[in-house]
Amino acid sequence: MHTAPAFSVGEYLAIPIAESLGDGQWKAGLAISEGQARGDRPAKCMFTQLFMSRDEALKFAINQWQQPVASH
């Protein structure tokens, strides 16, 4: 698993992640934890889209977090 720099979201810490599928494809996601979360296992949310590079996957994870939430 590869990560990008973490950022704060209120009391939570979000870490963009990219995981290799071993066949040249990558999945993007976010690991979410409370504050520093020492010793705690963060929740992990993976997106369904696949990417051809680690950098593309990390960029997607960061951009998805920055997208405004659509109101219903």
Backbone as numpy.savetxt, mean C-alpha at the origin, in Angstrom:
# Nx Ny Nz CAx CAy CAz Cx Cy Cz
8.46 -8.41 -0.15 7.60 -7.24 -0.15 8.50 -6.00 -0.15
8.14 -5.03 -0.95 8.85 -3.76 -1.03 7.92 -2.66 -0.56
8.48 -1.64 0.07 7.66 -0.56 0.60 8.16 0.80 0.13
7.26 1.78 0.20 7.59 3.18 -0.02 7.48 3.86 1.35
7.95 5.10 1.47 7.85 5.79 2.76 6.42 5.84 3.29
6.30 5.63 4.60 5.00 5.67 5.27 4.53 7.11 5.42
3.22 7.26 5.59 2.66 8.58 5.85 1.54 8.44 6.87
1.31 9.52 7.61 0.28 9.52 8.66 -1.07 9.85 8.09
-2.07 9.16 8.61 -3.47 9.42 8.27 -4.20 9.45 9.60
-4.32 10.65 10.18 -4.90 10.74 11.52 -4.03 9.98 12.50
-4.62 9.06 13.24 -3.85 8.27 14.21 -3.23 7.02 13.59
-3.42 6.83 12.29 -2.92 5.63 11.62 -1.68 5.92 10.79
-0.92 4.88 10.51 0.25 4.96 9.66 -0.02 4.10 8.44
0.09 4.67 7.24 -0.14 3.93 5.99 1.19 3.73 5.28
1.44 2.48 4.88 2.68 2.14 4.19 2.34 1.53 2.83
2.65 2.22 1.73 2.43 1.65 0.40 3.34 0.42 0.22
2.79 -0.67 -0.32 3.57 -1.89 -0.50 3.39 -2.45 -1.91
4.39 -3.22 -2.34 4.33 -3.94 -3.61 4.84 -5.35 -3.35
4.10 -6.35 -3.84 4.49 -7.74 -3.66 4.64 -8.41 -5.02
5.76 -9.12 -5.19 6.01 -9.85 -6.44 5.18 -11.13 -6.46
4.60 -11.43 -7.61 3.87 -12.68 -7.78 4.79 -13.77 -8.32
6.06 -13.43 -8.55 7.05 -14.41 -8.99 7.08 -14.67 -10.48
6.19 -14.09 -11.23 6.14 -14.30 -12.68 6.34 -12.99 -13.44
6.99 -12.02 -12.79 7.21 -10.72 -13.41 6.09 -9.74 -13.18
5.05 -10.17 -12.48 3.94 -9.28 -12.17 3.97 -8.90 -10.69
3.39 -7.74 -10.40 3.39 -7.19 -9.05 1.98 -6.78 -8.65
1.69 -6.90 -7.36 0.43 -6.39 -6.79 0.76 -5.21 -5.90
-0.14 -4.24 -5.86 0.02 -3.06 -5.02 -0.92 -3.16 -3.82
-0.55 -2.50 -2.75 -1.42 -2.50 -1.58 -0.98 -1.47 -0.56
-1.66 -1.49 0.57 -1.34 -0.62 1.70 -1.34 -1.45 2.97
-0.36 -1.20 3.82 -0.35 -1.77 5.16 -0.75 -0.63 6.09
-1.74 -0.86 6.93 -2.27 0.18 7.82 -2.08 -0.27 9.27
-1.50 0.60 10.09 -1.33 0.29 11.51 -1.61 1.53 12.35
-1.76 1.31 13.64 -1.98 2.43 14.56 -0.63 2.98 14.99
-0.42 4.26 14.76 0.81 4.93 15.20 2.06 4.18 14.80
2.97 3.97 15.74 4.21 3.25 15.46 4.00 1.75 15.38
2.99 1.24 16.07 2.59 -0.17 16.01 3.75 -1.13 16.22
4.58 -0.86 17.18 5.70 -1.76 17.45 5.17 -3.10 17.95
5.54 -4.16 17.27 5.12 -5.49 17.68 3.76 -5.90 17.17
2.99 -4.96 16.64 1.67 -5.29 16.10 1.78 -5.59 14.61
0.93 -6.46 14.16 0.89 -6.78 12.73 -0.11 -5.84 12.05
0.35 -5.07 11.03 -0.57 -4.13 10.37 -1.61 -4.86 9.51
-2.75 -4.22 9.33 -3.75 -4.73 8.39 -3.22 -4.48 6.99
-3.48 -5.39 6.08 -2.97 -5.26 4.72 -4.14 -5.31 3.75
-4.17 -4.34 2.85 -5.20 -4.27 1.80 -4.48 -4.31 0.46
-4.79 -5.33 -0.36 -4.15 -5.45 -1.67 -5.16 -5.11 -2.76
-4.72 -4.36 -3.76 -5.56 -4.02 -4.90 -5.54 -5.17 -5.91
-6.56 -5.28 -6.75 -6.67 -6.40 -7.69 -5.86 -6.22 -8.96
-5.58 -4.99 -9.34 -4.84 -4.71 -10.58 -3.41 -5.24 -10.48
-2.87 -5.77 -11.59 -1.50 -6.26 -11.65 -0.62 -5.28 -12.41
0.69 -5.28 -12.07 1.64 -4.34 -12.66 2.87 -5.08 -13.15
3.57 -4.48 -14.10 4.76 -5.09 -14.68 6.05 -4.72 -13.94
5.97 -3.79 -12.98 7.16 -3.43 -12.21 6.78 -3.06 -10.79
7.76 -3.18 -9.92 7.59 -2.80 -8.52 7.26 -1.32 -8.40
7.97 -0.48 -9.16 7.75 0.96 -9.08 6.34 1.35 -9.50
5.81 0.71 -10.56 4.43 0.99 -11.00 3.44 0.62 -9.90
3.68 -0.51 -9.24 2.77 -0.96 -8.18 2.80 0.01 -7.00
4.00 0.44 -6.59 4.10 1.38 -5.47 3.46 2.72 -5.82
3.67 3.20 -7.03 3.08 4.47 -7.45 1.55 4.38 -7.41
1.00 3.25 -7.88 -0.45 3.05 -7.86 -0.98 3.08 -6.42
-0.30 2.39 -5.51 -0.75 2.35 -4.11 -0.77 3.76 -3.51
0.25 4.53 -3.78 0.31 5.91 -3.26 -0.81 6.74 -3.87
-0.99 6.65 -5.18 -2.02 7.45 -5.86 -3.43 7.07 -5.43
-3.69 5.80 -5.18 -5.02 5.38 -4.75 -5.37 5.97 -3.40
-4.40 6.06 -2.53 -4.67 6.63 -1.21 -4.98 8.12 -1.32
-4.38 8.79 -2.29 -4.56 10.23 -2.45 -5.83 10.59 -3.21
-6.51 9.61 -3.82 -7.74 9.88 -4.56 -8.85 10.33 -3.61
-9.63 11.33 -3.99 -10.76 11.73 -3.13 -11.81 10.63 -3.09
-12.43 10.48 -1.95 -13.48 9.48 -1.79 -14.77 10.02 -2.40
-15.39 9.23 -3.26 -16.65 9.65 -3.89 -17.77 9.57 -2.87
-18.57 10.61 -2.80 -19.71 10.59 -1.87 -20.90 9.95 -2.56
-21.70 9.24 -1.78 -22.87 8.54 -2.33 -24.14 9.24 -1.94
